[in-house]
Structure formats: C-alpha cells, structure tokens
PDB file of C-alpha atoms in Angstrom:
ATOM      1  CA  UNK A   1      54.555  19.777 -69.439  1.00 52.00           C
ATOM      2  CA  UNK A   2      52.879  22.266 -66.927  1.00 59.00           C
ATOM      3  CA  UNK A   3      49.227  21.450 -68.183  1.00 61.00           C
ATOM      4  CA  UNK A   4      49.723  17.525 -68.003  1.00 62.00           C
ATOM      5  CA  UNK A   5      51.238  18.327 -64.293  1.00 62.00           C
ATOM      6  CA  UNK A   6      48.025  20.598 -63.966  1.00 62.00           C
ATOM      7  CA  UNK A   7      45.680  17.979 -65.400  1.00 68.00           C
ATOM      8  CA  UNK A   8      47.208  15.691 -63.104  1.00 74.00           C
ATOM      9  CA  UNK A   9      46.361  17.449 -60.062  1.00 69.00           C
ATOM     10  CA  UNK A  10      43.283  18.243 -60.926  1.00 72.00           C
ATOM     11  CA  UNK A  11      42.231  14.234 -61.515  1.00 71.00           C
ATOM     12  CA  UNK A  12      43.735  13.590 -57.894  1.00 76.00           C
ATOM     13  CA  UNK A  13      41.318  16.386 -56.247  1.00 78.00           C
ATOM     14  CA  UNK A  14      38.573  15.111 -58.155  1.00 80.00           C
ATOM     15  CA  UNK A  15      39.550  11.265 -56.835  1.00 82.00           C
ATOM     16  CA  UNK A  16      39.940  12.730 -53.437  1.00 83.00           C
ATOM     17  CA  UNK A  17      36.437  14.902 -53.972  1.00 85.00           C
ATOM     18  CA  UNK A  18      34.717  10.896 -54.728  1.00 86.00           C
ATOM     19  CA  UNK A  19      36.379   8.900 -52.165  1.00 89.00           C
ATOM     20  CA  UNK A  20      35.185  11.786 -49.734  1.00 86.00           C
ATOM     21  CA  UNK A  21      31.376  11.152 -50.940  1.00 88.00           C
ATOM     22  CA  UNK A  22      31.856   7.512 -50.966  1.00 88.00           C
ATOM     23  CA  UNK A  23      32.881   7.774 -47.275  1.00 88.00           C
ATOM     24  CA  UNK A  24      30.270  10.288 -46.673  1.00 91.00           C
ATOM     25  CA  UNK A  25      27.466   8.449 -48.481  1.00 90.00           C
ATOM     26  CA  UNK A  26      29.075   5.029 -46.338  1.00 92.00           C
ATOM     27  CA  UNK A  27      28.686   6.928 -42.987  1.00 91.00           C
ATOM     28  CA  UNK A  28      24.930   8.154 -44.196  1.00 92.00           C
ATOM     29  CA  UNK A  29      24.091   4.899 -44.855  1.00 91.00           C
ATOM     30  CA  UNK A  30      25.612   3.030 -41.737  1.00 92.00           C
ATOM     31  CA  UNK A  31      23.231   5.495 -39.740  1.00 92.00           C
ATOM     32  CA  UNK A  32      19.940   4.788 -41.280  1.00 91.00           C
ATOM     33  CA  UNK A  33      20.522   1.123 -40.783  1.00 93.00           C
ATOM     34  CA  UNK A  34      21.558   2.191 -37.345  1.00 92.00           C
ATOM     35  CA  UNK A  35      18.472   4.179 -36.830  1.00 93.00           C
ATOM     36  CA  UNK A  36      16.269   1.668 -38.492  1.00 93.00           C
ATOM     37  CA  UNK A  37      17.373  -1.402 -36.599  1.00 93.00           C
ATOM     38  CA  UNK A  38      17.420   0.760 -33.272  1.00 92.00           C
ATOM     39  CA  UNK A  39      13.432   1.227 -34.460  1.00 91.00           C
ATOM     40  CA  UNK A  40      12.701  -2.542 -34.917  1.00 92.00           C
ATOM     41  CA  UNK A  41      14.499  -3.806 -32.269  1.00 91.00           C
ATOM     42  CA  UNK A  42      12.544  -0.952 -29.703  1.00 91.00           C
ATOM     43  CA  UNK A  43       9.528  -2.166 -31.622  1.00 91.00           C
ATOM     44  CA  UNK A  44       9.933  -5.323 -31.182  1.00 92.00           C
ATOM     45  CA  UNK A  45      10.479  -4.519 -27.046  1.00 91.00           C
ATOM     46  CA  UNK A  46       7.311  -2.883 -27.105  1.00 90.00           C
ATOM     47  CA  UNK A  47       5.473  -6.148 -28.530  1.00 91.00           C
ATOM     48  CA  UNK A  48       7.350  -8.484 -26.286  1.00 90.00           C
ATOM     49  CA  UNK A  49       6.320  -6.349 -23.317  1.00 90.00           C
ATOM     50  CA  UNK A  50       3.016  -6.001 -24.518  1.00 89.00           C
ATOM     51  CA  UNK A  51       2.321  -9.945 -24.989  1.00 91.00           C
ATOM     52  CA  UNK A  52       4.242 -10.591 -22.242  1.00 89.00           C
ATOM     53  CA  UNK A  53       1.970  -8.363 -20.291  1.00 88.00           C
ATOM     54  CA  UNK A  54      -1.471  -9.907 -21.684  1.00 89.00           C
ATOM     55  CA  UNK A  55      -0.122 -13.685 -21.020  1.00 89.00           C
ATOM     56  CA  UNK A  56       0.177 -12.927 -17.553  1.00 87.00           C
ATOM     57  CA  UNK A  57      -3.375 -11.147 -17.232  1.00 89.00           C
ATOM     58  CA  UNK A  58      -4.567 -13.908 -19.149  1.00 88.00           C
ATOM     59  CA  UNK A  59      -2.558 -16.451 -16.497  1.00 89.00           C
ATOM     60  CA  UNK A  60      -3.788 -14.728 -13.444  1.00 87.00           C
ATOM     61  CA  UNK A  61      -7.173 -15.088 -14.851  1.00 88.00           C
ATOM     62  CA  UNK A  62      -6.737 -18.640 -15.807  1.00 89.00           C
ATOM     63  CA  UNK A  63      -5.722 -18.892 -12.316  1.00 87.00           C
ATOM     64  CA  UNK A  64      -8.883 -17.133 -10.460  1.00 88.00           C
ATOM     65  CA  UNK A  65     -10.949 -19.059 -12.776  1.00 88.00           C
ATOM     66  CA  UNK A  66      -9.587 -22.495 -11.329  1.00 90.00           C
ATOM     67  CA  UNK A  67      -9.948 -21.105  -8.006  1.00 89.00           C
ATOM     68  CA  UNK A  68     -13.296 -20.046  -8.144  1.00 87.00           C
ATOM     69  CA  UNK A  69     -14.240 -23.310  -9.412  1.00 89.00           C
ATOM     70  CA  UNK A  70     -13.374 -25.257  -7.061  1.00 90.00           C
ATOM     71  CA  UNK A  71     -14.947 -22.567  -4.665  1.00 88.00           C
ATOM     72  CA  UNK A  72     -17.557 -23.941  -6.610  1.00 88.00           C
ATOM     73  CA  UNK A  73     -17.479 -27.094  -6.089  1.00 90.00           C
ATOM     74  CA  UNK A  74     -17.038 -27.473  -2.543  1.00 90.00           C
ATOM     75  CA  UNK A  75     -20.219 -25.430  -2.128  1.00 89.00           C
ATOM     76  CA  UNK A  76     -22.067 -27.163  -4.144  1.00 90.00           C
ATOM     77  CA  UNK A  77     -21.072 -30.391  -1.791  1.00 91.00           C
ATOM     78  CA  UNK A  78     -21.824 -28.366   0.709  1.00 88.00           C
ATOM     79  CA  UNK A  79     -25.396 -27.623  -0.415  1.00 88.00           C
ATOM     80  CA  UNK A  80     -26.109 -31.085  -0.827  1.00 90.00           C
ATOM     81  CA  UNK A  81     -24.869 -32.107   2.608  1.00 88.00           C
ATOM     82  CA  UNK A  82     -26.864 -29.662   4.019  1.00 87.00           C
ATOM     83  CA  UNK A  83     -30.119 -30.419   2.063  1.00 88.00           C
ATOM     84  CA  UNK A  84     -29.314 -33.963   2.978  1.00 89.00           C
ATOM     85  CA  UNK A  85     -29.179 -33.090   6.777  1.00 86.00           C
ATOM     86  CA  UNK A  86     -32.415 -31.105   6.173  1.00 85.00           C
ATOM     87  CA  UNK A  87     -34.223 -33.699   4.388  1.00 87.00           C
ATOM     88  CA  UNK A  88     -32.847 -36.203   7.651  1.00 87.00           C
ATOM     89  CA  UNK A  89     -34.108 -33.639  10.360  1.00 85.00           C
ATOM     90  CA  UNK A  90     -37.513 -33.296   8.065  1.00 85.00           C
ATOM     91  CA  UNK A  91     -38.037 -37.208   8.443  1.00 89.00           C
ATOM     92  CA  UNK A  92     -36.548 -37.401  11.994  1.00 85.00           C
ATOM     93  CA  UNK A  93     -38.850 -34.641  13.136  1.00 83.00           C
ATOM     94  CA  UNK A  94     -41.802 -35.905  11.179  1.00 83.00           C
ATOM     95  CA  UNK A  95     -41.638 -39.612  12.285  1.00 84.00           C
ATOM     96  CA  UNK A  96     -41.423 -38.403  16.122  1.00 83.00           C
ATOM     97  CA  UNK A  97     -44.583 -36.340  15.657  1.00 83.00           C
ATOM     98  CA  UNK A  98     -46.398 -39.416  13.871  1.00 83.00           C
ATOM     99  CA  UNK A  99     -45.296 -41.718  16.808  1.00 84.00           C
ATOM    100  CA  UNK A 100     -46.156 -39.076  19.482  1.00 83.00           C
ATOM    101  CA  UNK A 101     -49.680 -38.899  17.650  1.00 82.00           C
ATOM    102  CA  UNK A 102     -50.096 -42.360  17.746  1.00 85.00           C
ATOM    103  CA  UNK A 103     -49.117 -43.101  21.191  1.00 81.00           C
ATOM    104  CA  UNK A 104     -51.405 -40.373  21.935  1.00 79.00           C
ATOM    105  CA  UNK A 105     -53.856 -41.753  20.536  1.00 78.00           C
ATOM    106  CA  UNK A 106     -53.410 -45.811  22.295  1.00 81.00           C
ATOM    107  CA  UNK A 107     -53.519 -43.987  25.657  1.00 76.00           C
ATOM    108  CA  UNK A 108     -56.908 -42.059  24.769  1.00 73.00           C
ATOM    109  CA  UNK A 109     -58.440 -45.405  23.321  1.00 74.00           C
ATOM    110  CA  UNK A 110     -57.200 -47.376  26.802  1.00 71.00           C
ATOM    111  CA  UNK A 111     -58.651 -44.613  28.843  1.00 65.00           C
ATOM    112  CA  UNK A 112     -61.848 -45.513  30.277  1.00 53.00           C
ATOM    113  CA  UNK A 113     -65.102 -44.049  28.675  1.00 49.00           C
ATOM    114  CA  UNK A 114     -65.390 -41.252  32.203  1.00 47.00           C
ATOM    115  CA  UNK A 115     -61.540 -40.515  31.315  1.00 47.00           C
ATOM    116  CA  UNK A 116     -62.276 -36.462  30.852  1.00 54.00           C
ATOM    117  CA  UNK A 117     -61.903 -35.733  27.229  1.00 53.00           C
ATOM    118  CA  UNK A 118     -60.560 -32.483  27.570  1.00 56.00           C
ATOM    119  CA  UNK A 119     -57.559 -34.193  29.680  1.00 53.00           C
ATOM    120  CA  UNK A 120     -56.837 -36.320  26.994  1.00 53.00           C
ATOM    121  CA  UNK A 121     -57.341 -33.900  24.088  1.00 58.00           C
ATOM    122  CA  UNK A 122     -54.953 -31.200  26.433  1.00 61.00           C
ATOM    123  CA  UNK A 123     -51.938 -34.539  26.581  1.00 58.00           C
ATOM    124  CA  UNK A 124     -52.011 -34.905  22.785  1.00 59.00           C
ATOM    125  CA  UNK A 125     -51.947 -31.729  21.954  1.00 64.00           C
ATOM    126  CA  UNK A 126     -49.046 -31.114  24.648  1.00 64.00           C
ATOM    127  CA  UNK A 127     -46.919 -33.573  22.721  1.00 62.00           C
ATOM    128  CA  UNK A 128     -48.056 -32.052  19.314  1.00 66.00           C
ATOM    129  CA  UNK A 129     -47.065 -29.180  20.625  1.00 70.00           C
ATOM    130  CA  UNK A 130     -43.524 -30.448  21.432  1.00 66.00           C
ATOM    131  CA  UNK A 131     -42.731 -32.140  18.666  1.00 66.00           C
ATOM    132  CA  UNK A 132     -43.578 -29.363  16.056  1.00 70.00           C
ATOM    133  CA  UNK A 133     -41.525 -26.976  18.522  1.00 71.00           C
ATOM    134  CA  UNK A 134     -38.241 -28.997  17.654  1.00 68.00           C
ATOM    135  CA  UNK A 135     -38.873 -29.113  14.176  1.00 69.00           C
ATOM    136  CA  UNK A 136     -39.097 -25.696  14.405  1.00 74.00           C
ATOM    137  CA  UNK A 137     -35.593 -24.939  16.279  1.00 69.00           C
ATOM    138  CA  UNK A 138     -34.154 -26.868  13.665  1.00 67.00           C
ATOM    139  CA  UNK A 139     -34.836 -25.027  10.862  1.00 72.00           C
ATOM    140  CA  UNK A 140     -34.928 -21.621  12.713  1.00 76.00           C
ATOM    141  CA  UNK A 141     -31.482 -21.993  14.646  1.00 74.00           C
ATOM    142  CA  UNK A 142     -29.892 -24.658  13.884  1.00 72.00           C
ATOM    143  CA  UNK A 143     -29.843 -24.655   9.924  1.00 75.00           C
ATOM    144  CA  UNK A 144     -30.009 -20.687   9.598  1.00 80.00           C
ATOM    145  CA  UNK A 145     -26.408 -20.763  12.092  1.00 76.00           C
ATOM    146  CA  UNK A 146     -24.698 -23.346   9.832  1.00 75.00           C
ATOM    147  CA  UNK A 147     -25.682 -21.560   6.621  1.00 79.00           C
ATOM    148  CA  UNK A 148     -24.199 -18.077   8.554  1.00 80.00           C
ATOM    149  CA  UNK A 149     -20.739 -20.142   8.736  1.00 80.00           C
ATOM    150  CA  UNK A 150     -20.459 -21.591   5.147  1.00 78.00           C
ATOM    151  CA  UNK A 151     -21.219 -18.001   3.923  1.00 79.00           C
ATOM    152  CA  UNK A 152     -18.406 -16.525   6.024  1.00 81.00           C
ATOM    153  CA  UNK A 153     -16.250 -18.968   5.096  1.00 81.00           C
ATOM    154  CA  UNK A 154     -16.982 -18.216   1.491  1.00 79.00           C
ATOM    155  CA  UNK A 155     -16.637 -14.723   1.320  1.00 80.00           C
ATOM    156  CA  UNK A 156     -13.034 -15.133   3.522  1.00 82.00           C
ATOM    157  CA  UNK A 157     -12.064 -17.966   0.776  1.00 81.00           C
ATOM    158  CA  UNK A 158     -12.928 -14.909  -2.447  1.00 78.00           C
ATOM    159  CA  UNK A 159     -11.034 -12.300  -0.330  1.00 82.00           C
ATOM    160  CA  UNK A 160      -7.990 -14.685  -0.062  1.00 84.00           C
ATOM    161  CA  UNK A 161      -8.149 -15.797  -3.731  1.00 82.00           C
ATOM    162  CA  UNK A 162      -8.260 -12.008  -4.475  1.00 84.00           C
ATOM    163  CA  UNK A 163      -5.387 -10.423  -2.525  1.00 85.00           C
ATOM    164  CA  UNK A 164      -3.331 -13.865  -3.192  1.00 85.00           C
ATOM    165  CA  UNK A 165      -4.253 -12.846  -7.249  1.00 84.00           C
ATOM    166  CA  UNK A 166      -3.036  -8.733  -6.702  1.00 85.00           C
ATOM    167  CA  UNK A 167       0.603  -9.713  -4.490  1.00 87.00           C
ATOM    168  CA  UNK A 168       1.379 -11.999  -7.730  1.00 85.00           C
ATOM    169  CA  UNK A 169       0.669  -9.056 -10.123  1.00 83.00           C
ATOM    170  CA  UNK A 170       2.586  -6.787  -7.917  1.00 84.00           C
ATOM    171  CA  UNK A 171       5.571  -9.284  -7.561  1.00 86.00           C
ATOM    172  CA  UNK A 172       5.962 -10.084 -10.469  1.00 85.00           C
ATOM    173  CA  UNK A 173       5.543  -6.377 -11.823  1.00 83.00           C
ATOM    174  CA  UNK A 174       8.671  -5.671  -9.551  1.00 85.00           C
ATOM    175  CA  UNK A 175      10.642  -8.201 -10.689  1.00 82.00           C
ATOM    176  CA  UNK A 176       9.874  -6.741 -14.343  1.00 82.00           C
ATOM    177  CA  UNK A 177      10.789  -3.258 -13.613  1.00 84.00           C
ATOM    178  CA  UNK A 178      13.413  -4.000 -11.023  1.00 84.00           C
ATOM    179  CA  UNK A 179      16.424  -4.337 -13.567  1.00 80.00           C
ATOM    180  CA  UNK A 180      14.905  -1.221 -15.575  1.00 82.00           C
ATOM    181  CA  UNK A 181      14.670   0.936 -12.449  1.00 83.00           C
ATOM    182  CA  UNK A 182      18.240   0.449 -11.401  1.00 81.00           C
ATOM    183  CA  UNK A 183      19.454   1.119 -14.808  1.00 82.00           C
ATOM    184  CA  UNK A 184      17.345   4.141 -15.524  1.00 79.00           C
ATOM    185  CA  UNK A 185      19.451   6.934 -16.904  1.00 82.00           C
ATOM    186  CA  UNK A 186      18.397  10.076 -14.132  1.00 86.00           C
ATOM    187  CA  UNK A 187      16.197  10.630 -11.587  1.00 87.00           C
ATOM    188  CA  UNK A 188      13.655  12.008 -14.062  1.00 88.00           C
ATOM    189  CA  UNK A 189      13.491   8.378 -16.015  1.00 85.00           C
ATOM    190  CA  UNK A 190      13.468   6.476 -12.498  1.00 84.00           C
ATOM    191  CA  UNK A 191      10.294   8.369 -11.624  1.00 89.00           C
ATOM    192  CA  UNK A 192       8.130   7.520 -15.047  1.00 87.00           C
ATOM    193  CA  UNK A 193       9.088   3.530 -14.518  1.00 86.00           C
ATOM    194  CA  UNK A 194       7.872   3.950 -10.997  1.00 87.00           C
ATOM    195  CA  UNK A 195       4.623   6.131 -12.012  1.00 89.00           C
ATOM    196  CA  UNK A 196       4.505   3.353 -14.992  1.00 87.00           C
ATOM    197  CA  UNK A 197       4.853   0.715 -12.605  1.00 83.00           C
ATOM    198  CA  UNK A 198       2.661   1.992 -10.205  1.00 89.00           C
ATOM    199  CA  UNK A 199      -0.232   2.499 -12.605  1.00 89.00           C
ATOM    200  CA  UNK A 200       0.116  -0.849 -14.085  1.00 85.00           C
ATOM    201  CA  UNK A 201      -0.314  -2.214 -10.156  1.00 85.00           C
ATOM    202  CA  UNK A 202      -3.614  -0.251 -10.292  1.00 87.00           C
ATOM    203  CA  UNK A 203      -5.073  -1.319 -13.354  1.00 87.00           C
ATOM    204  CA  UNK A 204      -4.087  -4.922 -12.971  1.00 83.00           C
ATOM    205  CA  UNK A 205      -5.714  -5.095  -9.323  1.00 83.00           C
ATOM    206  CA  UNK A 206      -9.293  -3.352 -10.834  1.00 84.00           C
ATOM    207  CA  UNK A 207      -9.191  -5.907 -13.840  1.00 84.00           C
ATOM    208  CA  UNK A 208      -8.564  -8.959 -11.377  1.00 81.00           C
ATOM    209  CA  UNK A 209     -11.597  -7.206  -8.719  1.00 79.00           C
ATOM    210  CA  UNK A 210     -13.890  -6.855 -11.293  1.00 80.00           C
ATOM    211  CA  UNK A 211     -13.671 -10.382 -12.968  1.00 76.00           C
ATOM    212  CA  UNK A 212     -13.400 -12.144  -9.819  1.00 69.00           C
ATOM    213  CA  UNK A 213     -16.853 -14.083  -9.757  1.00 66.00           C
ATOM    214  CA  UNK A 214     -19.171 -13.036  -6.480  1.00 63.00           C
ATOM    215  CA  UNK A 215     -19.898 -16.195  -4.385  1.00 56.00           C
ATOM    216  CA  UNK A 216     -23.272 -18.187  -5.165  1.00 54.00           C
ATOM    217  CA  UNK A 217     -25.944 -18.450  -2.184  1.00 49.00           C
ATOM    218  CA  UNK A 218     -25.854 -21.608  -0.864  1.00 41.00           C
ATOM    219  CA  UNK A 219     -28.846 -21.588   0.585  1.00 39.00           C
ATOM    220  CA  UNK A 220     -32.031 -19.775   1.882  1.00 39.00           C
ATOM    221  CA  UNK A 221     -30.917 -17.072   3.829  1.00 40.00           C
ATOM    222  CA  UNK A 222     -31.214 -17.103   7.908  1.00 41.00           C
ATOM    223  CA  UNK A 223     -34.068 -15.159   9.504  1.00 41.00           C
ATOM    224  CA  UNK A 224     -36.390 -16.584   7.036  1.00 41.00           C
ATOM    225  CA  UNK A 225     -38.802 -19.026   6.806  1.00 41.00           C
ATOM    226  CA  UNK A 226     -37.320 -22.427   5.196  1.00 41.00           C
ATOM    227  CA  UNK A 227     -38.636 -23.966   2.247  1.00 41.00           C
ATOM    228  CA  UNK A 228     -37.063 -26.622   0.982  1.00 41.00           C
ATOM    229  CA  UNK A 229     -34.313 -25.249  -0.770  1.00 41.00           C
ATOM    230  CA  UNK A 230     -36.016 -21.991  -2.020  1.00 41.00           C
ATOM    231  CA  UNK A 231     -33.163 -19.211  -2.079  1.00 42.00           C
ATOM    232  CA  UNK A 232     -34.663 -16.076  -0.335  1.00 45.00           C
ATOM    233  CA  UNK A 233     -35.265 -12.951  -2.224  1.00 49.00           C
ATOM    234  CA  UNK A 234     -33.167  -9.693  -1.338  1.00 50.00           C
ATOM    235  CA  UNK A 235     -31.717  -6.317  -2.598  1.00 48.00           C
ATOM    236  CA  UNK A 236     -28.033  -6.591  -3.455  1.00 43.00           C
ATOM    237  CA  UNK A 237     -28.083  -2.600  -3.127  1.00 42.00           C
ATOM    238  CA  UNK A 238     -29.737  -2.849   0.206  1.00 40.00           C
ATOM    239  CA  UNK A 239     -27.837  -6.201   1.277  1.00 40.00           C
ATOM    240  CA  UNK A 240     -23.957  -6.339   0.880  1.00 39.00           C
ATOM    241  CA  UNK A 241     -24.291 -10.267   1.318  1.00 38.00           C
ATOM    242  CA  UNK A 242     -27.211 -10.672  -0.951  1.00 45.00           C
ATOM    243  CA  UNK A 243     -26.046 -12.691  -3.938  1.00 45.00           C
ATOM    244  CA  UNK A 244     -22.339 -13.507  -2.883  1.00 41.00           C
ATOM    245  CA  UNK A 245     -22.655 -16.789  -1.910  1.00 42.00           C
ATOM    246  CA  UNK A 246     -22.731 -15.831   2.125  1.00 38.00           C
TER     247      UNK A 246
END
C-alpha cells in the first residue's frame, strides 16, 4: 500500500517535471519566432526605406532631366532665332553697302570728266565707310548684348531648377522623419534621426549639384569677333561662364 501511494507520487512529479518543460520549451519557442519575425519585419523596413529612398533620387533626377531639356530646347530656338536675325542683319547690311556702292558709282559716271577724282573717290569711300561701320555695331553691340541676356537668363533658369530640386528633397525628407522624430524614444534617439536626417539633406543636395547638366553656349561669346556661328574658345578654370550655356 505505501509503495503504490509512493509510486504514485512519484509519476505526478514526474508529469508535473514534463508539463513544466513543455511550457518551458513553448515559451522558448514563442521567443525565437518573436525574435525572428521582429528581424524580418526590421529587415524588411530597412529595404522599404532603402527603395523608397532610391525611387525618389531616381524621381528627382527624372525630374531635372525633363527640366534641363526643355532648358534645352528653348535655347536651341533661341539659337536659331538669333542666327536667323544675324543672317537678316548680314543681308540687310550687305545689300545697303552694294546699293551705296552703286549709287556711288552713277554719281561718279554723271560727273563731268574735270569733276576732281579725288572728290569723288573721298564720297564713295565716305559711304563705304558708313555702311561697313553699321555692320559692324551690329555684330559688336548689338548681338554680343542679346547673347549677354540669354546667358543670364540661362544660368538664373539652372539655379532655379536646382534649389527648386534640393527644397523637394528636404521636404519630403521631413515629412519622412517627422513621425519618427516625434516618436523617438529619448533625447539621445531624437538626435541620431536628426544627424541621420541631416546628412541625408547633404548627400541628396551634392548628388542633385553634381548631375545637374551645365548650360550649353548659345553662341559666340561677346567681346569677340563674330563668325558665323563659331563658339569662341575659353578656359572653364579661368572663365566661370565658359561652357555653361551663358
């Protein structure tokens, strides 16, 4: 009677000692899926914040890009209304000297044969003269000034598409870290989103300066000598405006 009492007793500690390691073993294995899913699900932040991150780069760029293109495009226009107005002032200018020359020359021819040559040589070349002088002022004032304003225009359209490009990043880098910010933990963890924020800011704003196209010359460049449409040579290094379009 005692040992079957004793047996007894020891079967329920032993039942007791298994449910206990079931429960254990259940609580063991409730925190490794715990653990693990806490993993995936902070990995799978990290890649959402990630992509997120390059589709808007990749956006802002898309977005330059179709700026600067149609930067493009209206100076291109623009060079071919101006080579069209150069091409009109060429003939305009030309066809004035080659009427001058030829009036010149019907007023020598009715002059009588004592008419002093050197008189008559003096009027033609007077009128030469003339004529070539307003050919001149057009392509030495007139055309370098209008080229001067197209180029400042330019370079104020890139430094708008620019800073436009950087208060986009930045906004929409505060709305992203807005929400995390005011639910940071301490002061400590509020600091490293801002620093994180901060430096994001930065390295956004030197990726969008340095892809952001420099403005194509339009033209020859005032001061010298026109040509056609020649572009004039210069050092970028030497010349902040060389090459940008201005």
């Amino acid at each position: 009677m005692s040992e079957r009492r004793e047996n007894s007793v020891l079967f329920s500690l032993k039942e007791l000692r298994n449910i206990e390691a079931d429960r254990i073993k259940q609580e063991e294995d409730a925190e490794r899926e715990r653990i693990e899913a806490q993993r995936r699900a902070e990995e799978e932040e990290r890649q959402r914040i990630q992509e997120e991150e390059e589709r808007r780069i990749r956006e802002e760029q898309d977005r330059i890009a179709a700026i600067e293109a149609e930067k493009e495009r209206q100076l291109r226009e623009e060079q071919l209304r101006l080579e069209e107005a150069e091409r009109r002032a060429r003939i305009e200018a030309q066809a004035k000297l080659e009427a001058t020359r030829i009036q010149a020359e019907i007023q020598a021819k009715a002059q009588t044969k004592k008419a002093p040559v050197g008189l008559i040589l003096g009027g033609v070349g007077g009128v030469v003269a003339l004529a070539a002088g307003a050919l001149l002022y057009v392509f030495m004032v007139v055309m370098p000034a209008r080229e001067a304003e197209q180029a400042r225009r330019a370079e104020e359209a890139q430094q708008r598409a620019i800073a436009a490009a950087i208060d986009k990043v930045k906004a929409d880098l505060q709305s992203e870290y807005d929400e995390k910010i005011k639910n940071a933990k301490d002061e400590t963890e509020r600091a490293r989103l801002l620093a994180e924020k901060k430096a994001k800011e930065e390295q956004q704003e030197q990726v969008i300066r340095q892809r952001a196209p420099r403005p194509k010359s339009v033209a020859a460049g005032g001061g010298s000598k026109p040509k056609g449409g020649s572009k004039q040579n210069c050092d970028p290094d030497k010349d902040p405006l060389c090459g940008s379009g201005l």
